Coordinates of C-alpha atoms and ligand atoms in Angstrom, one line a residue:
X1005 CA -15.1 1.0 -27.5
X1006 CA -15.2 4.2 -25.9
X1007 CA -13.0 7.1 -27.1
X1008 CA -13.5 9.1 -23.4
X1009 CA -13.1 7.8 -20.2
X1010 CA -14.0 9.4 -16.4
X1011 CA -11.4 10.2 -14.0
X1012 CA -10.7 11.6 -11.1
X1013 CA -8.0 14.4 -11.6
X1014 CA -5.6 16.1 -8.9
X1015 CA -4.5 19.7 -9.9
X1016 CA -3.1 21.3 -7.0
X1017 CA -3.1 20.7 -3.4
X1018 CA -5.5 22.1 -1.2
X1019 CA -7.9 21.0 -3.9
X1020 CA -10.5 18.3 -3.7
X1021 CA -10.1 15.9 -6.8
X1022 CA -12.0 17.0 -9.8
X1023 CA -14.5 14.6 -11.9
X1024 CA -13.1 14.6 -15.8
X1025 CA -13.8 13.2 -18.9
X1026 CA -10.4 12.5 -20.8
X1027 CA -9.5 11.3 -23.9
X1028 CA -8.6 7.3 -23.5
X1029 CA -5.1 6.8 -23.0
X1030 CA -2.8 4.9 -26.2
X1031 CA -0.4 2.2 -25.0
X1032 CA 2.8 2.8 -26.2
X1033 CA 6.2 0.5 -27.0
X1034 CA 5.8 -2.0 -23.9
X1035 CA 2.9 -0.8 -22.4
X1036 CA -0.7 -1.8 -21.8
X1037 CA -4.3 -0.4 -21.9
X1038 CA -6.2 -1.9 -19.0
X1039 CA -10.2 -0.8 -18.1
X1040 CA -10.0 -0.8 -14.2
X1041 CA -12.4 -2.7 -12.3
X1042 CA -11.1 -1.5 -8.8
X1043 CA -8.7 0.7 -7.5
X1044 CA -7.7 0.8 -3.5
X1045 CA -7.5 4.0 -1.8
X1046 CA -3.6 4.3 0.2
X1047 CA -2.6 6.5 2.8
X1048 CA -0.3 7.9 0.2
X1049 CA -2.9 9.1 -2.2
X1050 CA -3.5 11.5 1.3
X1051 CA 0.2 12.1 1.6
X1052 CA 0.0 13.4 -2.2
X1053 CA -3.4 15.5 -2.2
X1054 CA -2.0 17.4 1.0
X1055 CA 1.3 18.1 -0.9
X1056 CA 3.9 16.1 1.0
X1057 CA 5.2 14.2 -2.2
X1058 CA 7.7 16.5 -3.5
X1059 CA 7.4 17.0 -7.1
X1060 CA 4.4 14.9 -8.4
X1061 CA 3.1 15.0 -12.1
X1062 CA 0.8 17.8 -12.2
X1063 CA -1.8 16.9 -13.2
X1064 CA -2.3 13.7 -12.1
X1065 CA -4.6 10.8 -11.6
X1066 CA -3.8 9.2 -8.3
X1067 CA -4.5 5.3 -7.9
X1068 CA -1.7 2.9 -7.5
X1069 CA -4.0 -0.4 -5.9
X1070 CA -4.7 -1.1 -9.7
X1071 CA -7.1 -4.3 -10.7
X1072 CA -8.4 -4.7 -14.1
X1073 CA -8.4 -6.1 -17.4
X1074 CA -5.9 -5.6 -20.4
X1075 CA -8.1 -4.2 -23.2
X1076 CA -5.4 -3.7 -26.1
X1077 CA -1.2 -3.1 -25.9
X1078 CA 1.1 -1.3 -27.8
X1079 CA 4.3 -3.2 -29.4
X1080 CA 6.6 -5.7 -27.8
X1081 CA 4.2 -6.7 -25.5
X1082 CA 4.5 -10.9 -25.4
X1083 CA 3.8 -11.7 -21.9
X1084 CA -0.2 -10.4 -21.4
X1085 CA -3.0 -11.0 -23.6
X1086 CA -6.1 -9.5 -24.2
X1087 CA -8.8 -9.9 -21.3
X1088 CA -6.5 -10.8 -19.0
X1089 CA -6.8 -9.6 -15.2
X1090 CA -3.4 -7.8 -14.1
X1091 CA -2.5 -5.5 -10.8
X1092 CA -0.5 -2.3 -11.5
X1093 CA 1.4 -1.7 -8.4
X1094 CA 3.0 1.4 -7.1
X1095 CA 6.1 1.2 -8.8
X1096 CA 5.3 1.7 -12.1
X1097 CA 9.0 1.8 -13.8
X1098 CA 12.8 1.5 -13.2
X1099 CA 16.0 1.9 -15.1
X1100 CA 17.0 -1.2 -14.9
X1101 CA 21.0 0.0 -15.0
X1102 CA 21.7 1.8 -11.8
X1103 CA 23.9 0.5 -8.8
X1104 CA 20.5 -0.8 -7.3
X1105 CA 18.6 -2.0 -10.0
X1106 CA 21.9 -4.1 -11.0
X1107 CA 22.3 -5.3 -7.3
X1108 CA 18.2 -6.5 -7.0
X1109 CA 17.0 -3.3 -5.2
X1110 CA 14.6 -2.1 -7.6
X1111 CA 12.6 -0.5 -5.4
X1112 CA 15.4 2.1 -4.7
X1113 CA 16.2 2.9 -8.0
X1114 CA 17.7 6.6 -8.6
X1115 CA 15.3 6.9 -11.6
X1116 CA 12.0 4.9 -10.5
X1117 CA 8.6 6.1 -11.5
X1118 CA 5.0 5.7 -9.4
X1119 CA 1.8 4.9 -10.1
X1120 CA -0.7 7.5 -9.3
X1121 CA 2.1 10.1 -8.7
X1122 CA 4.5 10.2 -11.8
X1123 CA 2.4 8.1 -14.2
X1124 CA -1.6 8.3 -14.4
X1125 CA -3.2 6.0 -11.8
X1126 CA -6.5 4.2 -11.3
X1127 CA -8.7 6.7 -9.9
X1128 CA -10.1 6.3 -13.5
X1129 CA -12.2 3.8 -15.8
X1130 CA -8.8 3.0 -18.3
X1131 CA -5.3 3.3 -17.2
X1132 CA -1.9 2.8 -19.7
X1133 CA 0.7 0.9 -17.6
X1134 CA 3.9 -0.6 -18.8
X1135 CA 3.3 -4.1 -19.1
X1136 CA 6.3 -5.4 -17.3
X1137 CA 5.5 -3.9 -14.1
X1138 CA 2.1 -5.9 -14.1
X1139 CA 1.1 -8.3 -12.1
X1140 CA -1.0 -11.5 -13.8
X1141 CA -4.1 -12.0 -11.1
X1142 CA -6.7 -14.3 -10.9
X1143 CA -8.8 -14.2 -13.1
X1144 CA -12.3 -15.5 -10.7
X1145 CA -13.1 -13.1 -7.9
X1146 CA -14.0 -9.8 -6.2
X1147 CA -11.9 -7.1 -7.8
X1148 CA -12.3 -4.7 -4.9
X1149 CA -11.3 -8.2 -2.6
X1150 CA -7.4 -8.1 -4.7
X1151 CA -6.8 -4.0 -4.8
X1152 CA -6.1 -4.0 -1.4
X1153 CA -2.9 -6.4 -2.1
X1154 CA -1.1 -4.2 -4.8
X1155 CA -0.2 -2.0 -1.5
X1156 CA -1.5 -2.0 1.4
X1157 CA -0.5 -6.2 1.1
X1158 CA 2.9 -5.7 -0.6
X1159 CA 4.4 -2.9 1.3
X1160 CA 3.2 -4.7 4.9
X1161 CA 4.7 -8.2 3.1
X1162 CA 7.7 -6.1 2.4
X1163 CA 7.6 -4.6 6.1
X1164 CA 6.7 -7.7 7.6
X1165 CA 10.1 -9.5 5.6
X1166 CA 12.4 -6.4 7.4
X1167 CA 10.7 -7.9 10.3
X1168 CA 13.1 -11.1 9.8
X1169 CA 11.8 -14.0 12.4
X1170 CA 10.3 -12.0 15.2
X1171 CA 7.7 -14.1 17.0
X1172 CA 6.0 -11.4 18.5
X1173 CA 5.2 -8.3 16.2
X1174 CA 3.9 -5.2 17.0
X1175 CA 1.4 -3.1 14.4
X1176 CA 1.0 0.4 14.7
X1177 CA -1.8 2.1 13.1
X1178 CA -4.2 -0.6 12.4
X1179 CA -5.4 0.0 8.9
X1180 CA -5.6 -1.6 5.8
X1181 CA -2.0 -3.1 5.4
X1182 CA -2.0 -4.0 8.9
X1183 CA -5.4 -6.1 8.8
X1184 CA -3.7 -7.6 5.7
X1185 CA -0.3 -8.6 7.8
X1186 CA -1.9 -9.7 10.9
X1187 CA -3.5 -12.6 8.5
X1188 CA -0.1 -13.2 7.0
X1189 CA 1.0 -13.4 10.8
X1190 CA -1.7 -15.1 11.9
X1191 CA -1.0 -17.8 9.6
X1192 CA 2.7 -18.0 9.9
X1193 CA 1.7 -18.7 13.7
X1194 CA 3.4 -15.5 15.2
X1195 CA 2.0 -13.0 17.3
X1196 CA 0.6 -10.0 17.0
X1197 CA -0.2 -7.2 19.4
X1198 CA -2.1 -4.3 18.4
X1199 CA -1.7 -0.1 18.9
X1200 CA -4.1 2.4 17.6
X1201 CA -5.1 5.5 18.5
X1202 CA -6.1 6.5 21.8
X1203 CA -10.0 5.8 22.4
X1204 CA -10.1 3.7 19.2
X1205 CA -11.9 0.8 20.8
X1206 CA -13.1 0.0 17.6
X1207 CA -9.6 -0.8 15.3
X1208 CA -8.7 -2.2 19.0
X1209 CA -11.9 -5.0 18.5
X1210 CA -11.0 -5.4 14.9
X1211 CA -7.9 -6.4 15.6
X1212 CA -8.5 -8.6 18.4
X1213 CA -11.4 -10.5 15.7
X1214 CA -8.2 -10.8 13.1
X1215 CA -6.5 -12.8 16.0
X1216 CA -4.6 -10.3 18.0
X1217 CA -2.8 -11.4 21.4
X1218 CA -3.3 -8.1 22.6
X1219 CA -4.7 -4.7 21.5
X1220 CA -4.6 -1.2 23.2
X1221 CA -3.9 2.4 22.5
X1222 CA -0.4 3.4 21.4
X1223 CA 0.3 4.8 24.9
X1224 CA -0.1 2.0 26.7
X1225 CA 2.6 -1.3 27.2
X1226 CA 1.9 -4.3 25.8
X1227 CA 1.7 -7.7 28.5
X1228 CA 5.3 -9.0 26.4
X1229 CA 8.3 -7.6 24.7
X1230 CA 8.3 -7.5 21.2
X1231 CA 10.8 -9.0 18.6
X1232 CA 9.5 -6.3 16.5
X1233 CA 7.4 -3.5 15.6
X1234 CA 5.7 -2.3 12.2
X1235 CA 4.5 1.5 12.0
X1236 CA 2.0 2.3 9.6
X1237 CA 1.1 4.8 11.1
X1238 CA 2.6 8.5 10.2
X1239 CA 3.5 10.1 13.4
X1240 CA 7.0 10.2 14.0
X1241 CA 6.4 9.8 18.1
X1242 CA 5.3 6.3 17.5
X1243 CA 9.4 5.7 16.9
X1244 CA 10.9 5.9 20.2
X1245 CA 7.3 4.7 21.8
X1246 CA 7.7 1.0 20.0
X1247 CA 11.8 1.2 20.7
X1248 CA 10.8 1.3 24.4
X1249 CA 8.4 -1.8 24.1
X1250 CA 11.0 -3.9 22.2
X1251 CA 13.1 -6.7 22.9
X1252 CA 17.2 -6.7 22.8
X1253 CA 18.1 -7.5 18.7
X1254 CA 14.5 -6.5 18.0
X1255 CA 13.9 -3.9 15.2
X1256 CA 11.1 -1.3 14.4
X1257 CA 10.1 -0.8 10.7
X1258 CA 8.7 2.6 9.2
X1259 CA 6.1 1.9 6.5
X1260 CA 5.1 4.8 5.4
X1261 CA 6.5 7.4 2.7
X1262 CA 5.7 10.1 5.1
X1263 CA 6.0 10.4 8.6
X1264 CA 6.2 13.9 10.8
X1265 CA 9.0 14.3 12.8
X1266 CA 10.7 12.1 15.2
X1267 CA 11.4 13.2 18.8
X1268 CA 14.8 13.0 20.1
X1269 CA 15.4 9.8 22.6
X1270 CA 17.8 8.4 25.1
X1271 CA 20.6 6.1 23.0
X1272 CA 19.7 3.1 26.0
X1273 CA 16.3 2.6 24.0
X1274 CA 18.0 2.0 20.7
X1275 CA 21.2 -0.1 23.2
X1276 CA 21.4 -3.9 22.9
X1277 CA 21.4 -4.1 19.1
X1278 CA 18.1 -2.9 18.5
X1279 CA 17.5 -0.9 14.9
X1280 CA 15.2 1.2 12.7
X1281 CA 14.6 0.9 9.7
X1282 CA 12.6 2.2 6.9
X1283 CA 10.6 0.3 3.9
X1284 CA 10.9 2.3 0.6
X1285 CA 8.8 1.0 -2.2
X1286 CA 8.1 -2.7 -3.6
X1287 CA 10.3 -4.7 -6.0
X1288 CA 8.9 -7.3 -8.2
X1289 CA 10.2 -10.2 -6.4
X1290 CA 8.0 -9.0 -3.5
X1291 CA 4.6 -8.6 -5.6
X1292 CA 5.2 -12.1 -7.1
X1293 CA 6.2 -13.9 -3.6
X1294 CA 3.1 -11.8 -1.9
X1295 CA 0.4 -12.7 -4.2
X1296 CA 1.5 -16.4 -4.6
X1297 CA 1.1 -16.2 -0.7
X1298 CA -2.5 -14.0 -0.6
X1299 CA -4.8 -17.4 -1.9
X1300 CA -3.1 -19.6 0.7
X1301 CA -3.3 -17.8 3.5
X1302 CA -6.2 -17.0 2.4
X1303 CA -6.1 -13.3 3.2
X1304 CA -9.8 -11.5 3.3
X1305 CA -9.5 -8.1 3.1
X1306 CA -12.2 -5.8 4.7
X1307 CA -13.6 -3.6 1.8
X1308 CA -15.4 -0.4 1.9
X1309 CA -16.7 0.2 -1.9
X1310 CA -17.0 3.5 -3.4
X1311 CA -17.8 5.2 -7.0
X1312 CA -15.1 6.3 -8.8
X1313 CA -17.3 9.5 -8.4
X1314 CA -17.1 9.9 -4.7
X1315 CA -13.1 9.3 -4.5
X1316 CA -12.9 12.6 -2.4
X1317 CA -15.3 10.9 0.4
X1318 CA -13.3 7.6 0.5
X1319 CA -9.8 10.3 1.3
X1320 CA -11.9 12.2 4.1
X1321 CA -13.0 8.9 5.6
X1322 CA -9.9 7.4 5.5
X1323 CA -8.5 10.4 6.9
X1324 CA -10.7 10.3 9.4
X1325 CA -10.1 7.0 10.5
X1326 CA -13.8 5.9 9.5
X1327 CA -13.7 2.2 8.3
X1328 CA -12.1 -0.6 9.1
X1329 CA -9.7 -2.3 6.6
X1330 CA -9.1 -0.3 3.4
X1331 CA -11.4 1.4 1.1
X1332 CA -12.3 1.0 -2.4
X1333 CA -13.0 3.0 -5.8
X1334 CA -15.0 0.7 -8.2
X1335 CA -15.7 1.5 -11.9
X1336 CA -18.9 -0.3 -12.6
X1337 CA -17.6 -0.8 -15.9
X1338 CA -18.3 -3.4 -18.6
X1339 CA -16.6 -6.8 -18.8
X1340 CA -14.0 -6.2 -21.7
X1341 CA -15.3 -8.2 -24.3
Ligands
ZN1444 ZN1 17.5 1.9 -11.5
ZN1445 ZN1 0.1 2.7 -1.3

């Protein structure tokens, strides 16, 4: 086996990523050494190279859409075996004691650690992940097809979930966790009306092939109120513009980890029990209810492939709002014998 492996390293923001050869990591007590097949690009790998994560490991790998196969563990591993296909996800460790872990809110725990921001990420051929915060995945299949899922899919299941039963849903910023939702909604037999950006005719036609009721720019009123509205998108004006557009009980749901600032707004808008809200992280539950969910939908995600090599070109187009659906590092790698 190799003793080396490449990655793509962040040092300091402002910075484009930087092509390494590191020593191959050692699993510790509990954890795992896994050669990565695929690793998703997420919007917050942008948040995090432009220095909007407070307080990251520095430096660090980024990559938390993790897909590949366990090579070797370290001690008190019992639930993975060797060859097997797992997803490391973005939250990559909890306490397990605090008020929230002990009340089934992992995902806010007080001392919680992330993939690809406080512990080394994918954006690498071998990554060391503690084995309980893998997912098992199928083991047939297009590794680039499942990255997509460990984010993009889990935090829009999540999102979708703070939804509660809205019929008709509204998706801001029509990237690669909403093309994975409007499937999920699609299949649930809600609705699902479409925002983007001003002009973007194209994300508007995407969405519309995904099944859309309706799609238009985020300045313009949809033809029917909605029960709900999910932002990806990280522009804080989108707030009040999806309040105005929602039904009475309805609720809008922030996505992100980052947005910029929200403009002040009349109290009527937010009147007649509407709410926001905001999704923070994943908790196991979630990643075991979502991808018992992705194969039966089935949910196809749109894949743009890249070398781990070019991982600074997949940001800038993503950035740029380039692609459709969600982008991809793959390794190229060996099968693990
Ligand atoms: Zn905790
Ligand atoms: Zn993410």
């Amino acid at each position: 086996m190799n003793t080396t492996m490449r990655a793509m390293l962040f040092e300091r923001r402002g910075t484009p990523l930087r092509l390494v050869d590191l020593p191959l990591p050692q699993p510790g007590t509990g954890s795992v050494l896994i050669q990565v097949e695929a690793c998703g690009v997420c919007r917050t790998d942008l948040h995090l190279v432009d220095g909007e994560l407070p307080n990251p490991l520095l430096p660090v790998i980024p990559g938390h859409e993790i897909v590949g196969r366990v090579v070797s563990f370290g001690d008190q591993v019992a639930e993975l075996r060797v060859g097997q296909r797992v997803g490391v996800p973005w939250l990559g460790g909890t306490c397990g004691t605090c008020r929230f872990c002990a009340s089934g809110r992992e995902n806010l725990c007080d001392n919680a650690r992330f993939t690809g921001y406080q512990i080394n990420g994918g954006y690498a051929e071998y990554t060391v992940a503690d084995a309980r915060y893998c997912f098992p995945l199928p083991d047939a299949g297009d590794a680039a097809q499942l990255a997509p899922l460990l984010c993009a899919g889990l935090i829009g299941y999540r999102a979708l979930r703070l939804a509660g039963e809205a019929l008709r849903v509204g998706i801001y910023g029509f990237g690669a966790a909403a093309h994975i939702v409007a499937q999920v909604l699609k299949f649930q037999k809600r609705e699902f009306y479409a925002f983007t950006r001003p002009g973007d005719t194209a994300s508007q036609d995407f969405a519309r092939g995904l099944g859309a009721r309706w799609a238009g720019s985020a300045d313009q009123s949809p033809p029917a109120k909605l029960d709900a509205a999910l932002i990806f998108a990280p522009a804080g004006p989108l707030v009040p513009a999806a309040l105005r557009h929602l039904e009475k009980g309805g609720r809008v749901v922030c996505a992100g980890i980052h947005m910029s600032e929200i403009p002040a707004f009349p109290y009527e808008i937010l009147w007649g029990e509407r709410s926001i809200c905001s999704v923070a992280n994943l908790t196991r539950d979630d990643g075991l209810e979502f991808l018992d969910l992705a194969p039966r939908v089935p949910i196809s995600c749109e894949v743009h492939r890249f070398p781990l090599a070019r991982a600074n070109e997949a940001l800038e187009q993503l950035r740029r709002g380039a692609f459709q659906g969600a982008a991809v590092l793959t390794m190229g790698g060996r099968p693990v014998a």
